[in-house]
PDB file of C-alpha atoms in Angstrom:
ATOM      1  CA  UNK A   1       5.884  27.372  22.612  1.00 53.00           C
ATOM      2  CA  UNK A   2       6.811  23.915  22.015  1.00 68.00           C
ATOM      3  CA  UNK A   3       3.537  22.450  23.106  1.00 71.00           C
ATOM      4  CA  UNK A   4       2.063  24.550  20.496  1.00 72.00           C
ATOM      5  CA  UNK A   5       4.484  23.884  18.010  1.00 77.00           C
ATOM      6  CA  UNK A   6       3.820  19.914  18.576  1.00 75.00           C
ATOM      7  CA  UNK A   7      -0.164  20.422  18.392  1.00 76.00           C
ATOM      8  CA  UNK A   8       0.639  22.005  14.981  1.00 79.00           C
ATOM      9  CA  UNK A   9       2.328  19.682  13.918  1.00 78.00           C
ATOM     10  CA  UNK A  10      -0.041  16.866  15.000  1.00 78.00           C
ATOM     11  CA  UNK A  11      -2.977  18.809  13.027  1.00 80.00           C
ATOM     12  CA  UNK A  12      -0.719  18.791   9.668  1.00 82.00           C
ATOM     13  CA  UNK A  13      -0.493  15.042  10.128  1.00 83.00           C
ATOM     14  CA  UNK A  14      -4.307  14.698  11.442  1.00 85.00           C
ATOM     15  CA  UNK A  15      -4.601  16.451   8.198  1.00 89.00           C
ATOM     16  CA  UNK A  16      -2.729  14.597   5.835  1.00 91.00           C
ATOM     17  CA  UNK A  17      -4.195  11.230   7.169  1.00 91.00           C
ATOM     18  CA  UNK A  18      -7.565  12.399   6.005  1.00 92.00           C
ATOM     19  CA  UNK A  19      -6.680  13.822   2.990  1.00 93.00           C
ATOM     20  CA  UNK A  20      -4.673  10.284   2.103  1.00 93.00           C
ATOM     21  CA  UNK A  21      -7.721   8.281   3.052  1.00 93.00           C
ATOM     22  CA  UNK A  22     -10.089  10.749   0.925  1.00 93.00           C
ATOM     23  CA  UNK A  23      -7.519  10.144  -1.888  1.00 92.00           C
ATOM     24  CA  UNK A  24      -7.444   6.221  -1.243  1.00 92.00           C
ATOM     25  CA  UNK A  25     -11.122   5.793  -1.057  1.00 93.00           C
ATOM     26  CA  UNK A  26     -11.537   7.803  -3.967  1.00 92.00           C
ATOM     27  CA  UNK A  27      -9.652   5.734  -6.076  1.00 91.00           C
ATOM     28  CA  UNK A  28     -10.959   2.467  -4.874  1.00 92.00           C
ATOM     29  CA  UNK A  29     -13.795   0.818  -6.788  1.00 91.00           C
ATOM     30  CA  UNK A  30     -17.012   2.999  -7.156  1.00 89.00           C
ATOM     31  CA  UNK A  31     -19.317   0.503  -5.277  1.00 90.00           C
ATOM     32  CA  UNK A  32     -16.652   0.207  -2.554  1.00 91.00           C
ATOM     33  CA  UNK A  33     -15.706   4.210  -2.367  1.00 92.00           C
ATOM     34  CA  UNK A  34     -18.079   5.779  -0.063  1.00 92.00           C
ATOM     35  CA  UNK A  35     -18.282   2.166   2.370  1.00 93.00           C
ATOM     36  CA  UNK A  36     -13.954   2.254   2.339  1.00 94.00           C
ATOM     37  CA  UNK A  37     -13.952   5.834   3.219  1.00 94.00           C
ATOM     38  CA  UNK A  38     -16.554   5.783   6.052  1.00 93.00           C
ATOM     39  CA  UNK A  39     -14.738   2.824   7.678  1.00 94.00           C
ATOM     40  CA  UNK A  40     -11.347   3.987   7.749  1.00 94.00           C
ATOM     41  CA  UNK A  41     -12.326   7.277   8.939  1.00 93.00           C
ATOM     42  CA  UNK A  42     -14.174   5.764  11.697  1.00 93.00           C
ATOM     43  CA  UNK A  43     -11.208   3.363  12.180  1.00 92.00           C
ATOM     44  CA  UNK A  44      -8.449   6.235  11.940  1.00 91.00           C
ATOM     45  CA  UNK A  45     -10.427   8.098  15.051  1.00 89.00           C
ATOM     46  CA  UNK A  46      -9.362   5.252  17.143  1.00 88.00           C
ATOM     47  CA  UNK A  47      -5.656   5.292  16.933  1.00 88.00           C
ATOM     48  CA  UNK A  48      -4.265   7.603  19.897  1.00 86.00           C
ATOM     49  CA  UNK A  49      -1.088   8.829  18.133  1.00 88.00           C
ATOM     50  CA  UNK A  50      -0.663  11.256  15.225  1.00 88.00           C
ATOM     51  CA  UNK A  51       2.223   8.882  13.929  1.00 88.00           C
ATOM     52  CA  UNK A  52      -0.202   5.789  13.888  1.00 90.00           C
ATOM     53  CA  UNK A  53      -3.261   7.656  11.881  1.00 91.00           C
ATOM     54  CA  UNK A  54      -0.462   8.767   9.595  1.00 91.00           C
ATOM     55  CA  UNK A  55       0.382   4.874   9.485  1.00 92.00           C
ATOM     56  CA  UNK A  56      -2.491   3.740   9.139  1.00 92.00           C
ATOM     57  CA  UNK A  57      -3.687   6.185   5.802  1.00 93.00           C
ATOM     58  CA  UNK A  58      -0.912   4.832   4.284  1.00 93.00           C
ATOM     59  CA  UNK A  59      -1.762   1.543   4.568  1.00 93.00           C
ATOM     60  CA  UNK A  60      -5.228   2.270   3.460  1.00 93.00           C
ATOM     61  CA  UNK A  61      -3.386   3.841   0.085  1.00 93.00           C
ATOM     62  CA  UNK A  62      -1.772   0.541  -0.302  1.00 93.00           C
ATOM     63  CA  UNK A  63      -5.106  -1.660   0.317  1.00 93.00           C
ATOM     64  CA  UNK A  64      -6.624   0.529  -2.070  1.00 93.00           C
ATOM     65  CA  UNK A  65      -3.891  -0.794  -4.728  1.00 92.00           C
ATOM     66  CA  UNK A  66      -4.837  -4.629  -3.784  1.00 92.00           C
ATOM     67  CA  UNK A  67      -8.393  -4.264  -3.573  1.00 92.00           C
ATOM     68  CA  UNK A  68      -8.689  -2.413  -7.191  1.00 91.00           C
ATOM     69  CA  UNK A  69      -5.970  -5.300  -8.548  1.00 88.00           C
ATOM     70  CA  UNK A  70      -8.161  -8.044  -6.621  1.00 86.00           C
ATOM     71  CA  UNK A  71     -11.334  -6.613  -8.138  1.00 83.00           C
ATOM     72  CA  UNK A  72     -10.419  -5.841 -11.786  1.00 79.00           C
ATOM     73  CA  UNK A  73      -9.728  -9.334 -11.874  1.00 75.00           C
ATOM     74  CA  UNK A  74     -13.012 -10.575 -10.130  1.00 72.00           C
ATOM     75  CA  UNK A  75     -14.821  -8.469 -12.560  1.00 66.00           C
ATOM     76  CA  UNK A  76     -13.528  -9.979 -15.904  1.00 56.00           C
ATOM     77  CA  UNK A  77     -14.782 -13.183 -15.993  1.00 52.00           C
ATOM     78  CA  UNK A  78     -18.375 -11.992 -15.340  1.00 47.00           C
ATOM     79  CA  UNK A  79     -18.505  -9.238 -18.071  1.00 46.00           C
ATOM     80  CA  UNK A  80     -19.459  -9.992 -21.821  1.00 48.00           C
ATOM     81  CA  UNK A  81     -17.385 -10.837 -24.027  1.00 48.00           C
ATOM     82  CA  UNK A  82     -16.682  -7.684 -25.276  1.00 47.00           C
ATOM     83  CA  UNK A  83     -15.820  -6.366 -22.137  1.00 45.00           C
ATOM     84  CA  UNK A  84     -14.117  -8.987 -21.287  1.00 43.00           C
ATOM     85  CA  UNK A  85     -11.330  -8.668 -23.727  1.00 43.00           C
ATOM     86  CA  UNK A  86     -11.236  -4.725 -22.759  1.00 46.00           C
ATOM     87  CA  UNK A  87     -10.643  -5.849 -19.235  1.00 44.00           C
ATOM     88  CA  UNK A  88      -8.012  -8.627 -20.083  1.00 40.00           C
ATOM     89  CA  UNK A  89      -6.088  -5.718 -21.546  1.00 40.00           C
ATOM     90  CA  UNK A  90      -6.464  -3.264 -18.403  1.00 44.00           C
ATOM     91  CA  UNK A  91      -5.592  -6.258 -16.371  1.00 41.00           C
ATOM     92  CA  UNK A  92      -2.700  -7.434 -18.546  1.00 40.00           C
ATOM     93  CA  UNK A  93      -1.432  -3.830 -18.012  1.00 45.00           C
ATOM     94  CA  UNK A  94      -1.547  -4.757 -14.009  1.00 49.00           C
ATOM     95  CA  UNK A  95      -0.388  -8.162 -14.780  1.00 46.00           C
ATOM     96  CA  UNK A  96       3.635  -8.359 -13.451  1.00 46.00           C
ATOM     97  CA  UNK A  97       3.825 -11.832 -14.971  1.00 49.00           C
ATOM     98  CA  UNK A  98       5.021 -14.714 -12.621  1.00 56.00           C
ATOM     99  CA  UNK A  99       5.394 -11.801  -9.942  1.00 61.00           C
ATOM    100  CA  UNK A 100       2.917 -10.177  -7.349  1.00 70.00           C
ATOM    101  CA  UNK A 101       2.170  -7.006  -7.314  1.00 73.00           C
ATOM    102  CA  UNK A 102       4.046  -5.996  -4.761  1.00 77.00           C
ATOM    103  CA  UNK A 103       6.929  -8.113  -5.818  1.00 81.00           C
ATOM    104  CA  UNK A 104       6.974  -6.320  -9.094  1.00 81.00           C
ATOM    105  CA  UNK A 105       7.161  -2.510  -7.581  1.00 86.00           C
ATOM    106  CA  UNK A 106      10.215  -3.927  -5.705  1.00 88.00           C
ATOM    107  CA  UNK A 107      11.869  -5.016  -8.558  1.00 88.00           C
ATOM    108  CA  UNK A 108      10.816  -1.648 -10.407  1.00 90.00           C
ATOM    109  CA  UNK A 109      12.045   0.081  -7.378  1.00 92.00           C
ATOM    110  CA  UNK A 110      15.213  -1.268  -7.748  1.00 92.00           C
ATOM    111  CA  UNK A 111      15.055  -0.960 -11.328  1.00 92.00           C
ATOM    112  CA  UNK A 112      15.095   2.403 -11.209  1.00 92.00           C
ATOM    113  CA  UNK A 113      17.776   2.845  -8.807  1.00 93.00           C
ATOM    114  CA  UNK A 114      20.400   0.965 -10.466  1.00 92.00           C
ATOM    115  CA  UNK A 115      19.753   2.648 -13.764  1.00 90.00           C
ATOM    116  CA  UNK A 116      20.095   6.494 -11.384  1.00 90.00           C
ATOM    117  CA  UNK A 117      23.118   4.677 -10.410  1.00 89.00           C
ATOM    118  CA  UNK A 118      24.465   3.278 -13.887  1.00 87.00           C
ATOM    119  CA  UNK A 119      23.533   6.613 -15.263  1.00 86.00           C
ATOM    120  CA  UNK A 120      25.502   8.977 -12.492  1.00 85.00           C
ATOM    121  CA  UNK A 121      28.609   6.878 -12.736  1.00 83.00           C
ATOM    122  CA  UNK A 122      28.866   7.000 -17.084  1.00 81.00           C
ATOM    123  CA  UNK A 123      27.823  10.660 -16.924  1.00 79.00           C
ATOM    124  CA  UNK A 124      30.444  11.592 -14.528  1.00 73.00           C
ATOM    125  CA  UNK A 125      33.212   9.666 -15.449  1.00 70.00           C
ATOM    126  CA  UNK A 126      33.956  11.636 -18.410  1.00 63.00           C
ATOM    127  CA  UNK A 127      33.828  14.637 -16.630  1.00 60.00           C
ATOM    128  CA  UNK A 128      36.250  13.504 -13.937  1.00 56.00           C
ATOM    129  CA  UNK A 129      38.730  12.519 -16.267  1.00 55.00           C
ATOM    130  CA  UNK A 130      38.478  15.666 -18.427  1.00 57.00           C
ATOM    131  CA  UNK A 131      38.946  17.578 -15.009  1.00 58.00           C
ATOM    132  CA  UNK A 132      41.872  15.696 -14.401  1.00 59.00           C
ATOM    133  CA  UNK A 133      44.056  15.099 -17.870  1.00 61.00           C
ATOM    134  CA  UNK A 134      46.287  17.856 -18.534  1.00 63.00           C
ATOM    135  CA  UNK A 135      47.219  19.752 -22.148  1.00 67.00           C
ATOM    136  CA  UNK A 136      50.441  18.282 -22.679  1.00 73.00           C
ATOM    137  CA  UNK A 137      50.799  18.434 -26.340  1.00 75.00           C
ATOM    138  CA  UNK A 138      53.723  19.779 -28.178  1.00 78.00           C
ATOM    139  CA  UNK A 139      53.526  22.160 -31.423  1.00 75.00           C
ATOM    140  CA  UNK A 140      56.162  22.686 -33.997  1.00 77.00           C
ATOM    141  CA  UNK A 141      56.702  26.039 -34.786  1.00 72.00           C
ATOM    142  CA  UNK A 142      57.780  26.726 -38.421  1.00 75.00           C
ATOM    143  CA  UNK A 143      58.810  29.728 -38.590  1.00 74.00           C
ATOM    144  CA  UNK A 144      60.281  31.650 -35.878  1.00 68.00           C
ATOM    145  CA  UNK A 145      60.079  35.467 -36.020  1.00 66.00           C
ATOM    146  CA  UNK A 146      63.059  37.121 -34.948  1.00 66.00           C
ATOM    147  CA  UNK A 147      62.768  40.669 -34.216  1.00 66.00           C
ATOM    148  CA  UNK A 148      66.256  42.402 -34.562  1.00 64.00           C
ATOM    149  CA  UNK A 149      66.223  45.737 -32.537  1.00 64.00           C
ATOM    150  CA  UNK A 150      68.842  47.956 -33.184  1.00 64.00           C
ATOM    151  CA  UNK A 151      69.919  50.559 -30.143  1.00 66.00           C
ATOM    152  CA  UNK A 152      70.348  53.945 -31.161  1.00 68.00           C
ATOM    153  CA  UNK A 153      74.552  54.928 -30.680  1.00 64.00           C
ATOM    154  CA  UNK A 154      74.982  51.225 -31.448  1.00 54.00           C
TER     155      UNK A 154
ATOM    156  CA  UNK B   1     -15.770  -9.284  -5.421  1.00 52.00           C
ATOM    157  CA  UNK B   2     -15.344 -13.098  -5.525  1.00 47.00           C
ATOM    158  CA  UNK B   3     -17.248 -15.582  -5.694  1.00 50.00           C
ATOM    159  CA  UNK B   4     -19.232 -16.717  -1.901  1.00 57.00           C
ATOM    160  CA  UNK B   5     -17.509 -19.337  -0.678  1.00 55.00           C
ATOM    161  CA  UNK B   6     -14.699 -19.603  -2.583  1.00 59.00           C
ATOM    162  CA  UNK B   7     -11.751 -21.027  -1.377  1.00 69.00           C
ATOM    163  CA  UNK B   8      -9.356 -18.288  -0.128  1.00 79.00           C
ATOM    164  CA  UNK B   9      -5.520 -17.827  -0.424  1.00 81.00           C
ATOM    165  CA  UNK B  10      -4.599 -18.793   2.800  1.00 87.00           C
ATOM    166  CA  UNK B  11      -1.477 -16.916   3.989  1.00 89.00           C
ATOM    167  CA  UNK B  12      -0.193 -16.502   7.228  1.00 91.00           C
ATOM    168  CA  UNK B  13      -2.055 -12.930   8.177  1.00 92.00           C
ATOM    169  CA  UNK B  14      -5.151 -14.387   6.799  1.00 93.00           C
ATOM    170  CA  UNK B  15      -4.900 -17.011   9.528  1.00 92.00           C
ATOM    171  CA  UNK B  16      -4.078 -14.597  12.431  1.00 93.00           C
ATOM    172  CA  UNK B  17      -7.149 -12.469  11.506  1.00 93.00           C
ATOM    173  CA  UNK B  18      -9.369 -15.915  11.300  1.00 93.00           C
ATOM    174  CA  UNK B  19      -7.643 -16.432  14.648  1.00 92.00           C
ATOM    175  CA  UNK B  20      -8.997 -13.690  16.372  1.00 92.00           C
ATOM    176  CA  UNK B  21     -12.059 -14.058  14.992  1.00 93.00           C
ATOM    177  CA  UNK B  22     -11.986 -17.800  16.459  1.00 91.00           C
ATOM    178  CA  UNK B  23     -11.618 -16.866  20.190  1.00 89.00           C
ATOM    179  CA  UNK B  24     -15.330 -15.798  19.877  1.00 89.00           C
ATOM    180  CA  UNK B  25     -17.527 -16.925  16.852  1.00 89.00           C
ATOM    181  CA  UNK B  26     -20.175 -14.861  17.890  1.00 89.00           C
ATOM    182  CA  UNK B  27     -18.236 -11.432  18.259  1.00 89.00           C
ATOM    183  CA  UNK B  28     -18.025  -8.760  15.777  1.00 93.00           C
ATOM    184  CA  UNK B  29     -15.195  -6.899  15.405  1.00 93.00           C
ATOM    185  CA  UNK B  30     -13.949  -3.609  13.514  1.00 94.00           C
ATOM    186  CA  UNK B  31     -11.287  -3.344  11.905  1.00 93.00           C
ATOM    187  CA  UNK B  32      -9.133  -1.339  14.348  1.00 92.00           C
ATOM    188  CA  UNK B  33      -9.873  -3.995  16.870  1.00 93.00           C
ATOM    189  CA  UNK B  34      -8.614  -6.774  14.524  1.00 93.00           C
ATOM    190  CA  UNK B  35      -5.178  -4.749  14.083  1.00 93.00           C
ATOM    191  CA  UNK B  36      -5.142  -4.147  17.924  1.00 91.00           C
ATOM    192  CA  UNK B  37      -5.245  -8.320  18.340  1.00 91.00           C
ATOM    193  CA  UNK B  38      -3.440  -9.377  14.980  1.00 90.00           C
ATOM    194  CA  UNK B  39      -0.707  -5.926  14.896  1.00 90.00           C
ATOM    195  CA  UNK B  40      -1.045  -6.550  10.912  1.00 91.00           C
ATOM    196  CA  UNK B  41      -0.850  -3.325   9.202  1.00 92.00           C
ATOM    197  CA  UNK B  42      -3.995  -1.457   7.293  1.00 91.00           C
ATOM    198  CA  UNK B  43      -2.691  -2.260   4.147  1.00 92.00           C
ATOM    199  CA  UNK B  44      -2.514  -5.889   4.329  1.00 93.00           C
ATOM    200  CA  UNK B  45      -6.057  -5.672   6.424  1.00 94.00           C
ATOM    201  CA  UNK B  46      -8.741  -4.261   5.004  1.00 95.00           C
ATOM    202  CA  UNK B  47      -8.106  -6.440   1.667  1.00 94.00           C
ATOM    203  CA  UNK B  48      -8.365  -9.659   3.927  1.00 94.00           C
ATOM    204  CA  UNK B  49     -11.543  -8.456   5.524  1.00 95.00           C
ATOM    205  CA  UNK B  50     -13.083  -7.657   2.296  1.00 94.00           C
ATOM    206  CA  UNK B  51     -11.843 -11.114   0.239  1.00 93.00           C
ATOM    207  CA  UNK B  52     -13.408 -13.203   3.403  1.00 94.00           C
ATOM    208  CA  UNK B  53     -16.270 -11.103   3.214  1.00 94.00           C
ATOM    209  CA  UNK B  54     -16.818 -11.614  -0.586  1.00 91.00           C
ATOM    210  CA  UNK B  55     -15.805 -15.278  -0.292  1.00 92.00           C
ATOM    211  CA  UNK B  56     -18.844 -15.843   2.637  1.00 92.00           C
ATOM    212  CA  UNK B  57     -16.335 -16.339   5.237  1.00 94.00           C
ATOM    213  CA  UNK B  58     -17.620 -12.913   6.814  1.00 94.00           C
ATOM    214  CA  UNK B  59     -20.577 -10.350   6.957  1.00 94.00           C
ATOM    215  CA  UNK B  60     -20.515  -6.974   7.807  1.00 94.00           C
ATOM    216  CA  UNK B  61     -22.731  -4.300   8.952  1.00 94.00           C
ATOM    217  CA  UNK B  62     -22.695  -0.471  10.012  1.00 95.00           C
ATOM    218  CA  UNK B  63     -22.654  -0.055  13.698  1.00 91.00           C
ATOM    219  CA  UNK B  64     -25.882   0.725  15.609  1.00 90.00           C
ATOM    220  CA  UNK B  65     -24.779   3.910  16.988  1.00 88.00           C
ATOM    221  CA  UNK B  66     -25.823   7.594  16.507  1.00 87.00           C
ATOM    222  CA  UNK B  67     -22.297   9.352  15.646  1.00 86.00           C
ATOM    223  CA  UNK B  68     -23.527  12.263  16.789  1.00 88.00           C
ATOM    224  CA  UNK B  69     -24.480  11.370  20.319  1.00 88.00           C
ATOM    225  CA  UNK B  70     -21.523   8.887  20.530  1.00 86.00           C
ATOM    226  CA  UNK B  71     -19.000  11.748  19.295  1.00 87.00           C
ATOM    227  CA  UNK B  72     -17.730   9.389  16.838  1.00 88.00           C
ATOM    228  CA  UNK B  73     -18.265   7.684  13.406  1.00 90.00           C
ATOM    229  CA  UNK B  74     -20.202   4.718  12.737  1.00 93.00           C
ATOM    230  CA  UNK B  75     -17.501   1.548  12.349  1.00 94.00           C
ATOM    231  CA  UNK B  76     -17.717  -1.327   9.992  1.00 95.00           C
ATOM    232  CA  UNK B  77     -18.486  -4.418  12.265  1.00 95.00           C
ATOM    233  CA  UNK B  78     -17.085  -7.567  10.776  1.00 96.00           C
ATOM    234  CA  UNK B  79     -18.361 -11.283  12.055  1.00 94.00           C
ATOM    235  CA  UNK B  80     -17.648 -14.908  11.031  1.00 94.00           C
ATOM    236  CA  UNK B  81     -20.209 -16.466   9.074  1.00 94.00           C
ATOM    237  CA  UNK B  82     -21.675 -20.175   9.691  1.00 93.00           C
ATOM    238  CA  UNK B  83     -19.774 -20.925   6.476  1.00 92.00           C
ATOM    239  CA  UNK B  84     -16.913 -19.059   7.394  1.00 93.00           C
ATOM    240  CA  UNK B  85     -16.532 -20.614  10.881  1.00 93.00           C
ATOM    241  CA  UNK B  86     -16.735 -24.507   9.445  1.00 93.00           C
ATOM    242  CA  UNK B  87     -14.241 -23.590   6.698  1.00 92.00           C
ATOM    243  CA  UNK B  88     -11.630 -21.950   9.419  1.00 92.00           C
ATOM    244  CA  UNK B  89     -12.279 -25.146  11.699  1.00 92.00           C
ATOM    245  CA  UNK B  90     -11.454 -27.067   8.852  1.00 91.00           C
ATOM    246  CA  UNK B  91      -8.284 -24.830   7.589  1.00 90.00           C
ATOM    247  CA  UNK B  92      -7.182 -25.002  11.496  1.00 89.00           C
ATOM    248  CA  UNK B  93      -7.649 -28.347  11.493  1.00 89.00           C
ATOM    249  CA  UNK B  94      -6.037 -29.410   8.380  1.00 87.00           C
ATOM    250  CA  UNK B  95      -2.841 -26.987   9.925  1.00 82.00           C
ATOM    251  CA  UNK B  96      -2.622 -28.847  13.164  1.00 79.00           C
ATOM    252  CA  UNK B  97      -2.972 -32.176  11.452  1.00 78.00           C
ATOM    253  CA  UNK B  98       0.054 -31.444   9.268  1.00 74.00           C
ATOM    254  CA  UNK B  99       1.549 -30.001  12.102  1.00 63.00           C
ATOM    255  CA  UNK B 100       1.376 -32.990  14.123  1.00 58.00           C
ATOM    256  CA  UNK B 101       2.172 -35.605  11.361  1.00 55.00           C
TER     257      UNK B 101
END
């Protein structure tokens, strides 16, 4: 039962390595697309484990994100003018500035999670101390109304 | 995707895959293989395969197999180039000179 359970699980992964290389290749350059996908396929059939083609697709999804980086800007120079200035805009979109790429989706990474973390504490602060702060507030009655009952034989 | 023989960004997994590629001039190697000597991850990889390749420093070719009597796919088969093997002499060379200064 286990055994079977395992081999199930090893097919979901076999699975999911293919379908993140399909997914990698696909977004790589055109010329490059069918060549990347072919190779890492071919390559992914030699690692023994489940874990390690699972590894491995990953990595290809990140190569996919240097090679496209690497060739957008290899390609700008070459193109007319025109295109040129098109491409200096897709590539000043990529461009992190004095960071690498992969510099940059660290410090967007942590970006994001000190603004989740800025944003839980000032939302919930509030609430806390609402929670907590009791109605202690006096009113002043004005008028008091004094009911006078009067027993019967009294 | 460069330009051919173009000086590359040398970091230090560039070097280990020019390493293993320098025990044998003459032998081509996939890219598995080269993460079975180096242990650099895929990601890092396969874009240092193709920048040597588009700088000259390597050329690639399919495998000469028949996948389906072999049971397997075709794999990319990278080797060092003539180019490729006087620039990593001289990029070794330059290392160990600094090294030894």
């Amino acid at each position: 039962m286990s055994q079977r359970n395992e081999r199930s699980m090893q097919w979901e992964i076999d699975g999911v390595s293919h379908w993140l290389i399909h997914h990698a290749a696909r977004r790589a350059p055109e010329c490059l697309s069918s060549r990347l996908e072919e190779e890492w396929l071919a390559d992914l059939e030699c690692r023994s484990t489940a874990l390690s083609r699972l590894g491995l697709a990953l990595g290809c999804c990140w190569a996919t994100v240097v090679i496209v980086n690497e060739y957008s800007r290899a390609q700008v120079p070459a193109a007319s003018p025109l295109v040129a200035a098109k491409g200096c805009i897709t590539l000043a979109d990529r461009n992190f500035g004095y960071f690498s790429l992969r510099s940059g989706t660290l410090f967007l990474i942590l970006g994001l999670h000190v603004s989740l973390f800025c944003g839980l504490v000032t939302t919930l602060s509030p609430t806390r101390g609402l929670a907590a702060e009791p109605k202690l507030s006096n009113q002043v009655l004005h008028s008091v109304p004094v009911e006078m009952t009067v027993l019967p034989g009294k | 995707m460069g330009k051919k023989d173009a000086n590359v960004r040398m970091s230090l997994q560039t070097l280990r895959v020019l390493e293993a590629f320098m025990e044998n001039p003459t032998l081509q190697l996939a890219g598995a293989e080269v993460h079975q000597r180096c242990g650099i991850a895929s990601g890092t990889l396969y874009p240092i395969l193709l920048r040597l390749e588009s700088a000259g420093w390597f050329v690639s070719q399919w495998e000469s197999i028949d996948p389906s009597s072999a049971g397997r796919p075709r794999r990319r088969l990278y080797r060092l180039t003539s180019t490729g093997l006087r620039r990593a002499s001289e990029v070794f060379a330059s290392f160990n000179r600094g090294v030894l200064a």
